Amino acid sequence: MTLMKTLAAATTGLMLLSCAATAQDKGAIKIVTQSPLSGQQSVAGEGIMLGAQLAVAQFAKQLTDMGFQLSLQPENDQATPNVGVANANRILNDPAVLGVVGHYNSGVAIPSSEVYAKDNLAMVSPANTNPAITDRETTRAIANRICGRDDVQGPAGANFATDTLKAKKVYIINDKSAYGSGIAQTFEAAIRKSGANVILSTGMDQNETDFSSILNRARVDQPDLVYYGGTYPQGGLIIKQMRQKGLKAAFLGGDGLDSGDLQKIAGPENMTNAYFTTTALPLSQMPAAAAFAQAYKAKFNKDPEVYSAYGYDSARVVIEAIVAAAKAKGGAMPSRAAVAAAVREVKFDGVTGPVAFNNRGDIASAKYVVIEAGKSADANKIVKVIDVAAPGGS
């Protein structure tokens, strides 16, 4: 089934759900997902949307029993800031929307959340790791995430690079996005402190597909490690072109590489000595993942993507917050501000692990994982799992 057919089917099913009003009709409530549903990053974006859809299907009864009509509204932010902001402005004008699950890209989430904050619309992110998501005062009341942060993930990668890979000469490339440049900066600062020599640190446009200028230079410099801050479509091409040019240096990046499509783009034969860090715990490490994966496969006829479980738990957070805010109002329709405040009080054992927030909107404790990439995503190996409390806040 194509992505657009999947989206159409999801929208149709959710419209039917929203039409199933109880006799005591208190009005429509919408949860919106914002993620890339077209373009190179659509695999990850669809996974977030479908995870949220499954949560709505499983937990909507809490609200329909109270007399509300709950539906999910998928939005395609195209991994583009301007599109995400335009969607956010339109979403803000719909009073039925009480929460947003999104985004996939920090560079889209940061400006979009500034829009949500204008009317206290809560955002729960399944995937945005840039520290600015929760560190800005302007969005402090509404921005939340259930994944980790790059100011922890970047140094974790640097420690692995020096302690395990023994890297002494390093190339650092980023895709100039908020996510890619941010994680590359935190990695660079940490690896410089370790005493490694950063021979090159540069940015490349996200649409670049030919890395010959950098990799030809690398053939002369012979770095021990090439670190990439960016997402899997471009990261896969860098791995492929490194190996085609005979570069045997280790390759390392962040959670933007965490997709089954990484090996498809790079070529399975090129994945030797390739690693990435991620804030998305593999399903094999989630105690509740088996039931989730089974329900996901039954509903969508496909396996979950990397951030599907995080989209699921993010949507559940929004639903639980809406329920709590409605109960606090005697069963009446809650305000957006009340829902946003209720998000910070939500606590449950999710598929991704314990879900609870500090006063900045960061998940209280996040896991960071180092993965050795195999010839396919199924062959990936967990090298290390680190459990870290959120920096700052309480």
Coordinates of C-alpha atoms in Angstrom, one line a residue:
M1 CA 0.0 0.0 0.0
T2 CA 1.4 3.4 -0.9
L3 CA 1.9 6.1 1.7
M4 CA -0.9 8.3 0.3
K5 CA -3.3 5.3 0.3
T6 CA -2.3 4.5 3.9
L7 CA -2.9 8.1 4.9
A8 CA -6.3 8.1 3.1
A9 CA -7.3 4.9 4.8
A10 CA -6.2 6.3 8.1
T11 CA -8.1 9.5 7.7
T12 CA -11.2 7.7 6.6
G13 CA -11.1 5.4 9.6
L14 CA -10.6 8.3 11.9
M15 CA -13.4 10.2 10.4
L16 CA -15.7 7.2 11.1
L17 CA -14.4 7.2 14.7
S18 CA -15.2 10.9 15.1
C19 CA -18.7 10.4 13.7
A20 CA -19.5 7.8 16.4
A21 CA -20.8 10.4 18.8
T22 CA -22.5 9.3 22.0
A23 CA -26.0 10.3 22.9
Q24 CA -24.4 12.9 25.2
D25 CA -22.5 14.9 22.5
K26 CA -20.2 17.4 24.2
G27 CA -18.3 18.2 21.0
A28 CA -15.4 17.2 18.8
I29 CA -11.8 16.9 20.0
K30 CA -8.9 16.5 17.6
I31 CA -5.3 15.5 18.1
V32 CA -3.0 16.5 15.2
T33 CA 0.2 14.8 14.1
Q34 CA 2.8 16.8 12.2
S35 CA 5.5 14.8 10.5
P36 CA 6.9 14.3 6.9
L37 CA 4.3 12.2 5.0
S38 CA 6.0 12.8 1.6
G39 CA 9.6 13.1 0.5
Q40 CA 12.7 11.3 1.6
Q41 CA 11.9 11.2 5.3
S42 CA 8.3 10.0 4.9
V43 CA 9.1 6.5 6.2
A44 CA 9.9 7.9 9.6
G45 CA 7.1 10.5 9.4
E46 CA 4.5 7.9 8.6
G47 CA 5.7 5.7 11.5
I48 CA 4.9 8.5 13.9
M49 CA 1.5 9.1 12.4
L50 CA 0.5 5.5 12.5
G51 CA 1.7 5.0 16.0
A52 CA -0.5 7.9 17.1
Q53 CA -3.4 6.5 15.1
L54 CA -3.1 3.2 17.0
A55 CA -3.1 5.0 20.3
V56 CA -6.2 7.0 19.4
A57 CA -7.9 3.7 18.4
Q58 CA -7.0 2.1 21.7
F59 CA -7.5 4.9 24.1
A60 CA -10.3 7.0 22.6
K61 CA -13.0 5.2 24.7
Q62 CA -11.9 7.3 27.7
L63 CA -13.2 10.4 26.0
T64 CA -16.1 8.9 24.0
D65 CA -17.5 7.5 27.3
M66 CA -17.4 11.1 28.6
G67 CA -19.5 12.3 25.6
F68 CA -16.7 13.6 23.3
Q69 CA -15.9 12.8 19.7
L70 CA -12.1 12.1 19.4
S71 CA -10.3 12.0 16.0
L72 CA -6.8 12.2 14.7
Q73 CA -5.9 14.7 12.1
P74 CA -2.6 13.8 10.2
E75 CA -0.7 16.8 8.8
N76 CA 2.2 16.6 6.4
D77 CA 5.0 19.1 7.4
Q78 CA 7.2 17.8 4.6
A79 CA 10.2 18.1 6.9
T80 CA 10.2 21.8 6.0
P81 CA 10.0 24.7 8.5
N82 CA 7.8 26.9 6.4
V83 CA 5.3 24.1 5.8
G84 CA 5.2 23.2 9.4
V85 CA 4.6 26.8 10.5
A86 CA 1.8 27.2 7.9
N87 CA 0.2 24.0 9.1
A88 CA 0.6 25.2 12.7
N89 CA -1.2 28.5 12.0
R90 CA -4.1 26.7 10.4
I91 CA -4.3 24.1 13.2
L92 CA -4.3 26.9 15.8
N93 CA -7.5 28.3 14.2
D94 CA -9.4 25.1 14.8
P95 CA -10.7 25.2 18.4
A96 CA -11.3 21.4 18.3
V97 CA -7.6 20.7 18.3
L98 CA -6.3 20.2 21.9
G99 CA -2.9 18.7 21.3
V100 CA -0.2 18.1 18.7
V101 CA 2.0 15.0 18.3
G102 CA 5.1 16.1 16.4
H103 CA 7.5 16.7 14.9
Y104 CA 10.2 14.5 13.4
N105 CA 12.6 17.3 12.6
S106 CA 13.8 19.7 15.3
G107 CA 14.2 22.4 12.6
V108 CA 10.4 22.2 11.9
A109 CA 9.4 21.8 15.6
I110 CA 11.2 24.8 16.9
P111 CA 9.4 27.5 14.8
S112 CA 6.1 25.6 14.7
S113 CA 6.0 25.4 18.5
E114 CA 6.3 29.2 18.7
V115 CA 2.9 29.2 16.9
Y116 CA 1.4 26.6 19.2
A117 CA 2.5 28.7 22.2
K118 CA 0.4 31.7 21.0
D119 CA -2.7 29.8 22.3
N120 CA -1.3 27.3 24.8
L121 CA -1.6 24.4 22.4
A122 CA 0.4 21.4 23.9
M123 CA 3.0 19.7 21.7
V124 CA 4.4 16.3 22.7
S125 CA 7.3 15.4 20.5
P126 CA 8.2 11.7 19.8
A127 CA 11.5 12.5 18.1
N128 CA 12.9 16.0 18.5
T129 CA 16.2 16.0 20.3
N130 CA 17.6 19.6 19.9
P131 CA 17.8 21.1 23.4
A132 CA 16.0 24.3 22.2
I133 CA 12.8 22.3 22.0
T134 CA 12.3 22.5 25.8
D135 CA 14.9 25.2 26.7
R136 CA 13.1 28.3 25.3
E137 CA 11.1 30.4 27.7
T138 CA 8.7 31.4 24.9
T139 CA 7.4 27.8 24.5
R140 CA 8.2 26.4 28.0
A141 CA 4.6 25.9 28.9
I142 CA 3.6 23.9 25.9
A143 CA 6.7 22.0 24.5
N144 CA 7.4 18.5 25.7
R145 CA 9.2 15.4 24.4
I146 CA 9.4 11.8 25.3
C147 CA 12.8 11.2 23.8
G148 CA 16.3 12.3 24.9
R149 CA 18.4 15.4 24.1
D150 CA 21.3 16.0 21.8
D151 CA 23.4 17.6 24.6
V152 CA 23.5 14.1 26.1
Q153 CA 23.4 12.1 22.8
G154 CA 26.3 14.0 21.2
P155 CA 28.7 13.5 24.1
A156 CA 27.6 9.8 24.4
G157 CA 28.7 9.4 20.8
A158 CA 32.0 11.1 21.4
N159 CA 32.7 8.9 24.4
F160 CA 32.0 5.8 22.2
A161 CA 34.2 7.2 19.4
T162 CA 37.2 7.7 21.7
D163 CA 36.8 4.9 24.2
T164 CA 35.7 2.1 21.9
L165 CA 36.6 3.2 18.3
K166 CA 39.8 4.8 19.5
A167 CA 39.3 7.6 17.0
K168 CA 42.1 10.2 17.0
K169 CA 41.6 12.0 13.7
V170 CA 38.0 13.0 13.0
Y171 CA 35.9 14.5 10.1
I172 CA 32.6 16.0 11.2
I173 CA 29.8 16.8 8.6
N174 CA 26.4 18.2 9.3
D175 CA 23.4 18.9 7.1
K176 CA 22.9 22.5 8.4
S177 CA 19.6 21.8 10.0
A178 CA 18.7 22.6 13.6
Y179 CA 19.0 18.9 14.4
G180 CA 22.1 18.1 12.3
S181 CA 24.2 21.1 13.2
G182 CA 23.1 20.9 16.9
I183 CA 24.1 17.3 17.5
A184 CA 27.3 17.8 15.5
Q185 CA 28.3 20.7 17.7
T186 CA 27.7 18.8 20.9
F187 CA 29.7 15.8 19.5
E188 CA 32.5 18.1 18.4
A189 CA 32.8 19.9 21.7
A190 CA 33.0 16.6 23.6
I191 CA 35.4 14.9 21.3
R192 CA 37.8 17.9 21.3
K193 CA 37.9 17.7 25.1
S194 CA 39.0 14.1 24.8
G195 CA 42.0 15.2 22.8
A196 CA 41.0 13.9 19.4
N197 CA 42.1 16.0 16.4
V198 CA 39.1 17.3 14.4
I199 CA 40.7 17.7 11.0
L200 CA 37.5 19.0 9.3
S201 CA 34.1 20.3 10.5
T202 CA 31.8 21.5 7.8
G203 CA 28.2 21.7 6.8
M204 CA 26.5 20.5 3.6
D205 CA 23.1 21.4 2.3
Q206 CA 20.4 18.8 3.0
N207 CA 19.7 18.4 -0.7
E208 CA 23.4 17.6 -1.5
T209 CA 23.9 14.1 -3.0
D210 CA 27.6 14.2 -4.1
F211 CA 30.2 14.3 -1.3
S212 CA 33.2 13.9 -3.5
S213 CA 34.8 17.2 -2.5
I214 CA 34.9 16.1 1.2
L215 CA 35.6 12.5 0.6
N216 CA 38.5 13.1 -1.9
R217 CA 40.1 15.2 0.8
A218 CA 39.5 12.4 3.3
R219 CA 41.4 10.0 1.1
V220 CA 44.5 12.2 1.7
D221 CA 43.9 13.0 5.4
Q222 CA 42.8 9.4 6.2
P223 CA 40.6 10.2 9.3
D224 CA 39.8 7.4 11.7
L225 CA 36.2 8.4 11.9
V226 CA 33.6 10.3 9.8
Y227 CA 30.8 11.7 12.0
Y228 CA 27.6 12.9 10.4
G229 CA 24.9 15.0 12.0
G230 CA 21.8 14.6 9.8
T231 CA 19.2 12.1 8.7
Y232 CA 19.3 8.7 7.0
P233 CA 18.7 9.7 3.3
Q234 CA 21.9 11.7 3.2
G235 CA 23.8 9.6 5.7
G236 CA 23.3 6.5 3.6
L237 CA 24.8 8.2 0.6
I238 CA 27.8 9.3 2.6
I239 CA 28.5 5.7 3.7
K240 CA 28.0 4.4 0.2
Q241 CA 30.4 7.0 -1.3
M242 CA 33.0 6.5 1.4
R243 CA 33.2 2.8 0.7
Q244 CA 33.2 3.4 -3.1
K245 CA 36.3 5.6 -2.6
G246 CA 38.0 3.0 -0.6
L247 CA 37.7 4.8 2.8
K248 CA 37.7 2.4 5.6
A249 CA 37.2 4.9 8.4
A250 CA 34.5 4.2 10.9
F251 CA 31.2 6.1 10.3
L252 CA 29.2 7.4 13.2
G253 CA 26.1 9.6 13.5
G254 CA 23.0 10.4 15.6
D255 CA 19.4 9.1 15.8
G256 CA 18.6 10.8 12.5
L257 CA 20.2 7.7 10.9
D258 CA 18.0 5.3 12.8
S259 CA 15.8 3.9 10.0
G260 CA 15.6 0.7 8.1
D261 CA 16.2 2.7 4.9
L262 CA 19.7 3.5 6.0
Q263 CA 21.1 0.2 4.7
K264 CA 18.9 0.3 1.6
I265 CA 20.4 3.6 0.6
A266 CA 24.0 2.8 1.6
G267 CA 24.0 -0.7 0.3
P268 CA 24.2 -3.6 2.8
E269 CA 27.7 -4.5 1.5
N270 CA 28.9 -1.0 2.7
M271 CA 27.8 -1.2 6.3
T272 CA 31.0 -2.5 7.9
N273 CA 32.3 -0.3 10.7
A274 CA 29.1 1.9 10.7
Y275 CA 27.5 3.0 13.9
F276 CA 24.9 5.5 15.2
T277 CA 23.5 6.7 18.5
T278 CA 19.8 6.9 19.1
T279 CA 17.3 8.1 21.7
A280 CA 14.8 5.6 20.3
L281 CA 15.2 2.4 22.2
P282 CA 14.9 -0.6 19.9
L283 CA 11.7 -2.6 20.3
S284 CA 13.7 -5.6 21.5
Q285 CA 14.6 -3.5 24.6
M286 CA 11.0 -2.4 25.4
P287 CA 9.2 -4.8 27.7
A288 CA 5.8 -3.9 26.3
A289 CA 6.8 -3.8 22.7
A290 CA 5.6 -7.3 21.7
A291 CA 2.0 -6.5 22.2
F292 CA 2.4 -3.1 20.6
A293 CA 4.2 -4.5 17.5
Q294 CA 1.5 -7.2 17.1
A295 CA -1.3 -4.7 17.3
Y296 CA 0.5 -2.3 14.9
K297 CA 1.1 -5.1 12.4
A298 CA -2.6 -6.3 12.6
K299 CA -3.9 -2.8 12.0
F300 CA -1.5 -1.5 9.3
N301 CA -0.1 -4.7 7.8
K302 CA 3.4 -3.5 8.4
D303 CA 6.0 -3.5 11.1
P304 CA 6.5 -0.4 13.3
E305 CA 9.2 2.1 12.3
V306 CA 11.8 3.4 14.7
Y307 CA 9.6 6.2 16.1
S308 CA 6.2 4.5 15.9
A309 CA 6.2 3.5 19.5
Y310 CA 7.2 7.1 20.4
G311 CA 4.3 8.4 18.3
Y312 CA 2.0 6.0 20.2
D313 CA 3.2 7.0 23.6
S314 CA 3.1 10.7 22.7
A315 CA -0.5 10.5 21.5
R316 CA -1.4 8.6 24.7
V317 CA 0.1 11.5 26.7
V318 CA -2.2 13.9 25.0
I319 CA -5.2 11.7 25.5
E320 CA -4.5 11.2 29.2
A321 CA -4.0 15.0 29.6
I322 CA -7.3 15.8 27.9
V323 CA -9.1 13.3 30.0
A324 CA -7.6 14.7 33.2
A325 CA -8.4 18.3 32.2
A326 CA -11.9 17.4 31.3
K327 CA -12.5 15.6 34.6
A328 CA -11.1 18.6 36.5
K329 CA -13.7 20.7 34.8
G330 CA -16.6 18.4 35.8
G331 CA -16.6 16.6 32.5
A332 CA -16.8 19.7 30.3
M333 CA -14.6 20.6 27.3
P334 CA -11.2 21.6 28.7
S335 CA -9.2 24.6 27.5
R336 CA -6.0 24.3 25.7
A337 CA -4.1 25.8 28.6
A338 CA -5.6 23.3 31.0
V339 CA -4.6 20.4 28.7
A340 CA -1.0 21.8 28.4
A341 CA -0.7 22.0 32.2
A342 CA -2.1 18.5 32.5
V343 CA 0.5 17.1 30.2
R344 CA 3.2 17.8 32.8
E345 CA 1.3 15.7 35.4
V346 CA 0.8 12.6 33.1
K347 CA 2.6 9.5 34.4
F348 CA 2.3 5.9 33.0
D349 CA 4.4 3.0 32.0
G350 CA 4.4 3.3 28.2
V351 CA 5.7 1.1 25.4
T352 CA 8.9 3.2 25.4
G353 CA 9.3 3.0 29.1
P354 CA 8.2 5.1 32.1
V355 CA 6.7 8.3 30.9
A356 CA 6.9 11.4 33.2
F357 CA 8.0 14.9 32.6
N358 CA 10.2 17.4 34.5
N359 CA 9.2 21.0 34.8
R360 CA 10.9 21.9 31.5
G361 CA 8.9 19.3 29.5
D362 CA 11.7 16.8 29.1
I363 CA 11.1 13.2 29.8
A364 CA 12.5 12.7 33.3
S365 CA 14.8 9.9 32.3
A366 CA 15.8 8.9 28.8
K367 CA 17.8 6.0 27.3
Y368 CA 20.6 6.6 24.8
V369 CA 21.7 3.6 22.7
V370 CA 24.8 3.0 20.6
I371 CA 24.0 0.7 17.6
E372 CA 26.4 -1.1 15.3
A373 CA 24.6 -1.1 11.9
G374 CA 24.2 -4.5 10.3
K375 CA 23.6 -5.3 6.6
S376 CA 19.9 -4.8 7.4
A377 CA 18.0 -3.1 10.2
D378 CA 17.2 -6.5 11.6
A379 CA 20.9 -7.3 11.9
N380 CA 21.7 -4.1 13.9
K381 CA 23.5 -4.8 17.2
I382 CA 23.1 -2.9 20.5
V383 CA 26.6 -2.0 21.7
K384 CA 25.6 0.1 24.7
V385 CA 22.5 1.4 26.6
I386 CA 22.9 4.4 28.8
D387 CA 20.1 5.6 31.1
V388 CA 20.4 9.4 31.8
A389 CA 18.2 11.8 33.8
A390 CA 17.2 14.9 31.9
P391 CA 19.7 17.8 32.4
G392 CA 18.3 20.8 34.2
G393 CA 14.8 21.2 35.5
S394 CA 13.2 19.0 38.1

